[in-house]
Amino acid sequence: MRPLFIVLEGPDAAGKSTQLELLAAELSRRGIDVVTTREPGGTDLGRALRGILLDPRRRIEPLAELFLLLADRRQHVEELIKPALAEGKWVISSRYTLSSLAYQGYGRGIPMETVRRLNEIATGGLSPDYTFLLDVPPEVALERAGETDRFEAEGLAFRARVREAYLQLIKSVPNGYVIDATRPPEEVCRRILAHLPLA
Ligand code: TMP
């Protein structure tokens, strides 16, 4: 079977990192070679960019923010995602192109067409095989959130906008599914696995 590229999306504190681990463990148990990664920060360059992007003391203009995220994405696709898939490994990434549409498009107000076109350039057209939106109400996400980075410092209104954006956007994503992430982690993982073409 062809290796799959799977993306987990959702607001901060939706449990993406936990699901990344649970999913990878379950797939490995089934003998699948899995690489887990995230955006921003899946590569060495990406980790440096993540530091800049999340620093709450830094002021970053919306389009500049998008360009930094796209630089991270481009490097991620070329250095990690494509080579891993070419080696037959499955790749699970926390966040990808949909995050930019939700946060920089709907959230920051950059025209959606601009974000779409730039995403296309950054990824060279590489789309996920499956996208899972881990959905939690903004109040729950806010309650769960730990430290405050530059994005988490945004208020409830921004978070609500991002959630609505995700719920709209996922409808037009091929193999895109909404998963209720207020459920216990093991159940969330089971619901994700149920959509995957596993023997
Ligand atoms: P994380 O905490 O889920 O790893 O993500 C870090 C922050 O980066 C998160 O608050 C959302 C933000 N982000 C965007 O705004 N646009 C993007 O395209 C990506 C990948 C992340």
GROMACS .gro file of C-alpha atoms and ligand atoms in nm:
model
  220
    1MET     CA    1   0.000   0.000   0.000
    2ARG     CA    2   0.118   0.353  -0.083
    3PRO     CA    3   0.240   0.545   0.226
    4LEU     CA    4  -0.011   0.800   0.350
    5PHE     CA    5   0.032   1.164   0.444
    6ILE     CA    6  -0.201   1.241   0.735
    7VAL     CA    7  -0.258   1.585   0.886
    8LEU     CA    8  -0.409   1.673   1.223
    9GLU     CA    9  -0.559   2.019   1.241
   10GLY     CA   10  -0.740   2.218   1.505
   11PRO     CA   11  -0.703   2.502   1.752
   12ASP     CA   12  -0.432   2.524   2.015
   13ALA     CA   13  -0.486   2.272   2.293
   14ALA     CA   14  -0.717   2.049   2.088
   15GLY     CA   15  -0.489   1.757   2.174
   16LYS     CA   16  -0.301   1.731   1.845
   17SER     CA   17   0.031   1.627   2.002
   18THR     CA   18  -0.136   1.358   2.212
   19GLN     CA   19  -0.314   1.222   1.905
   20LEU     CA   20   0.007   1.236   1.705
   21GLU     CA   21   0.168   1.005   1.961
   22LEU     CA   22  -0.131   0.772   2.002
   23LEU     CA   23  -0.178   0.737   1.627
   24ALA     CA   24   0.189   0.676   1.560
   25ALA     CA   25   0.200   0.411   1.834
   26GLU     CA   26  -0.108   0.236   1.694
   27LEU     CA   27   0.021   0.243   1.336
   28SER     CA   28   0.365   0.119   1.443
   29ARG     CA   29   0.194  -0.165   1.629
   30ARG     CA   30   0.046  -0.264   1.295
   31GLY     CA   31   0.390  -0.273   1.138
   32ILE     CA   32   0.367   0.062   0.961
   33ASP     CA   33   0.678   0.281   0.947
   34VAL     CA   34   0.562   0.623   1.073
   35VAL     CA   35   0.723   0.966   1.099
   36THR     CA   36   0.555   1.228   1.319
   37THR     CA   37   0.620   1.594   1.267
   38ARG     CA   38   0.467   1.938   1.303
   39GLU     CA   39   0.437   2.288   1.162
   40PRO     CA   40   0.590   2.520   1.236
   41GLY     CA   41   0.907   2.343   1.349
   42GLY     CA   42   0.945   2.011   1.166
   43THR     CA   43   1.299   2.087   1.047
   44ASP     CA   44   1.605   2.260   1.184
   45LEU     CA   45   1.518   2.579   0.995
   46GLY     CA   46   1.157   2.533   1.104
   47ARG     CA   47   1.254   2.520   1.471
   48ALA     CA   48   1.432   2.853   1.438
   49LEU     CA   49   1.129   3.000   1.261
   50ARG     CA   50   0.897   2.857   1.529
   51GLY     CA   51   1.095   3.042   1.795
   52ILE     CA   52   1.045   3.367   1.608
   53LEU     CA   53   0.678   3.303   1.528
   54LEU     CA   54   0.573   3.211   1.882
   55ASP     CA   55   0.771   3.473   2.073
   56PRO     CA   56   0.502   3.687   2.241
   57ARG     CA   57   0.736   3.991   2.254
   58ARG     CA   58   0.770   4.004   1.877
   59ARG     CA   59   0.546   4.211   1.654
   60ILE     CA   60   0.491   4.043   1.319
   61GLU     CA   61   0.281   4.196   1.045
   62PRO     CA   62   0.017   3.945   0.912
   63LEU     CA   63   0.166   3.891   0.565
   64ALA     CA   64   0.516   3.867   0.712
   65GLU     CA   65   0.381   3.605   0.952
   66LEU     CA   66   0.238   3.410   0.658
   67PHE     CA   67   0.570   3.423   0.471
   68LEU     CA   68   0.756   3.287   0.775
   69LEU     CA   69   0.505   3.001   0.804
   70LEU     CA   70   0.539   2.931   0.432
   71ALA     CA   71   0.918   2.923   0.456
   72ASP     CA   72   0.876   2.665   0.732
   73ARG     CA   73   0.628   2.469   0.516
   74ARG     CA   74   0.846   2.470   0.206
   75GLN     CA   75   1.149   2.343   0.397
   76HIS     CA   76   0.930   2.085   0.573
   77VAL     CA   77   0.789   1.947   0.247
   78GLU     CA   78   1.126   1.931   0.071
   79GLU     CA   79   1.348   1.818   0.358
   80LEU     CA   80   1.119   1.586   0.552
   81ILE     CA   81   0.774   1.503   0.411
   82LYS     CA   82   0.856   1.416   0.050
   83PRO     CA   83   1.172   1.214   0.133
   84ALA     CA   84   0.989   1.018   0.406
   85LEU     CA   85   0.700   0.931   0.173
   86ALA     CA   86   0.950   0.836  -0.098
   87GLU     CA   87   1.110   0.592   0.149
   88GLY     CA   88   0.771   0.431   0.205
   89LYS     CA   89   0.707   0.590   0.545
   90TRP     CA   90   0.373   0.729   0.653
   91VAL     CA   91   0.389   1.091   0.766
   92ILE     CA   92   0.162   1.239   1.033
   93SER     CA   93   0.192   1.614   1.071
   94SER     CA   94   0.038   1.836   1.333
   95ARG     CA   95  -0.083   2.125   1.111
   96TYR     CA   96  -0.029   2.200   0.743
   97THR     CA   97  -0.191   2.425   0.480
   98LEU     CA   98  -0.534   2.440   0.645
   99SER     CA   99  -0.380   2.616   0.948
  100SER     CA  100  -0.270   2.907   0.729
  101LEU     CA  101  -0.615   2.934   0.572
  102ALA     CA  102  -0.780   2.933   0.916
  103TYR     CA  103  -0.535   3.156   1.110
  104GLN     CA  104  -0.382   3.387   0.851
  105GLY     CA  105  -0.684   3.387   0.617
  106TYR     CA  106  -0.991   3.399   0.839
  107GLY     CA  107  -0.809   3.492   1.159
  108ARG     CA  108  -0.580   3.771   1.037
  109GLY     CA  109  -0.786   3.873   0.735
  110ILE     CA  110  -0.544   3.797   0.450
  111PRO     CA  111  -0.749   3.727   0.134
  112MET     CA  112  -0.816   3.354   0.110
  113GLU     CA  113  -0.711   3.338  -0.253
  114THR     CA  114  -0.369   3.479  -0.160
  115VAL     CA  115  -0.322   3.218   0.112
  116ARG     CA  116  -0.435   2.940  -0.123
  117ARG     CA  117  -0.196   3.044  -0.399
  118LEU     CA  118   0.099   3.082  -0.166
  119ASN     CA  119   0.021   2.745  -0.003
  120GLU     CA  120   0.023   2.589  -0.347
  121ILE     CA  121   0.363   2.741  -0.426
  122ALA     CA  122   0.511   2.640  -0.089
  123THR     CA  123   0.392   2.278  -0.110
  124GLY     CA  124   0.441   2.229  -0.483
  125GLY     CA  125   0.087   2.091  -0.475
  126LEU     CA  126   0.151   1.816  -0.217
  127SER     CA  127  -0.183   1.758  -0.041
  128PRO     CA  128  -0.257   1.532   0.255
  129ASP     CA  129  -0.432   1.200   0.192
  130TYR     CA  130  -0.635   1.248   0.511
  131THR     CA  131  -0.704   1.555   0.724
  132PHE     CA  132  -0.857   1.529   1.071
  133LEU     CA  133  -0.994   1.841   1.234
  134LEU     CA  134  -0.979   1.798   1.611
  135ASP     CA  135  -1.266   2.020   1.711
  136VAL     CA  136  -1.308   2.176   2.056
  137PRO     CA  137  -1.509   2.484   2.154
  138PRO     CA  138  -1.283   2.788   2.209
  139GLU     CA  139  -1.368   2.803   2.580
  140VAL     CA  140  -1.243   2.446   2.629
  141ALA     CA  141  -0.927   2.519   2.431
  142LEU     CA  142  -0.866   2.832   2.637
  143GLU     CA  143  -0.911   2.636   2.961
  144ARG     CA  144  -0.671   2.362   2.847
  145ALA     CA  145  -0.405   2.603   2.717
  146GLY     CA  146  -0.086   2.621   2.917
  147GLU     CA  147   0.176   2.884   2.851
  148THR     CA  148   0.091   3.184   2.638
  149ASP     CA  149   0.268   3.219   2.304
  150ARG     CA  150   0.204   3.487   2.041
  151PHE     CA  151  -0.096   3.300   1.898
  152GLU     CA  152  -0.238   3.180   2.230
  153ALA     CA  153  -0.237   3.539   2.352
  154GLU     CA  154  -0.520   3.608   2.105
  155GLY     CA  155  -0.860   3.641   2.268
  156LEU     CA  156  -1.177   3.435   2.253
  157ALA     CA  157  -1.310   3.620   1.945
  158PHE     CA  158  -1.003   3.528   1.736
  159ARG     CA  159  -1.028   3.168   1.854
  160ALA     CA  160  -1.398   3.152   1.770
  161ARG     CA  161  -1.322   3.286   1.420
  162VAL     CA  162  -1.052   3.026   1.367
  163ARG     CA  163  -1.285   2.747   1.478
  164GLU     CA  164  -1.563   2.858   1.244
  165ALA     CA  165  -1.308   2.883   0.964
  166TYR     CA  166  -1.189   2.528   1.025
  167LEU     CA  167  -1.544   2.392   1.030
  168GLN     CA  168  -1.617   2.562   0.697
  169LEU     CA  169  -1.285   2.477   0.532
  170ILE     CA  170  -1.286   2.108   0.622
  171LYS     CA  171  -1.603   2.060   0.415
  172SER     CA  172  -1.411   2.111   0.093
  173VAL     CA  173  -1.107   1.904   0.187
  174PRO     CA  174  -1.095   1.560   0.021
  175ASN     CA  175  -1.090   1.294   0.295
  176GLY     CA  176  -1.130   1.568   0.557
  177TYR     CA  177  -1.312   1.471   0.877
  178VAL     CA  178  -1.425   1.654   1.190
  179ILE     CA  179  -1.345   1.466   1.511
  180ASP     CA  180  -1.500   1.565   1.845
  181ALA     CA  181  -1.185   1.628   2.048
  182THR     CA  182  -1.369   1.684   2.376
  183ARG     CA  183  -1.390   1.300   2.399
  184PRO     CA  184  -1.122   1.105   2.592
  185PRO     CA  185  -0.792   1.073   2.396
  186GLU     CA  186  -0.821   0.695   2.334
  187GLU     CA  187  -1.169   0.741   2.190
  188VAL     CA  188  -1.053   1.030   1.969
  189CYS     CA  189  -0.774   0.806   1.838
  190ARG     CA  190  -1.018   0.520   1.768
  191ARG     CA  191  -1.243   0.757   1.573
  192ILE     CA  192  -0.950   0.874   1.360
  193LEU     CA  193  -0.833   0.518   1.294
  194ALA     CA  194  -1.183   0.419   1.181
  195HIS     CA  195  -1.144   0.647   0.877
  196LEU     CA  196  -0.807   0.511   0.768
  197PRO     CA  197  -0.776   0.230   0.513
  198LEU     CA  198  -0.622  -0.023   0.752
  199ALA     CA  199  -0.642  -0.399   0.719
  200TMP     P1  200   0.116   2.456   1.766
  200TMP     O1  201   0.121   2.510   1.903
  200TMP     O2  202  -0.013   2.383   1.735
  200TMP     O3  203   0.235   2.377   1.729
  200TMP     O4  204   0.113   2.580   1.663
  200TMP     C1  205   0.177   2.698   1.689
  200TMP     C2  206   0.096   2.814   1.644
  200TMP     O5  207   0.119   2.842   1.507
  200TMP     C3  208  -0.054   2.796   1.660
  200TMP     O6  209  -0.101   2.888   1.755
  200TMP     C4  210  -0.111   2.829   1.525
  200TMP     C5  211   0.000   2.891   1.449
  200TMP     N1  212  -0.001   2.861   1.306
  200TMP     C6  213  -0.059   2.951   1.219
  200TMP     O7  214  -0.112   3.053   1.260
  200TMP     N2  215  -0.060   2.924   1.085
  200TMP     C7  216  -0.001   2.812   1.031
  200TMP     O8  217  -0.002   2.792   0.909
  200TMP     C8  218   0.061   2.719   1.124
  200TMP     C9  219   0.127   2.597   1.070
  200TMP    C10  220   0.059   2.747   1.259
   0.00000   0.00000   0.00000
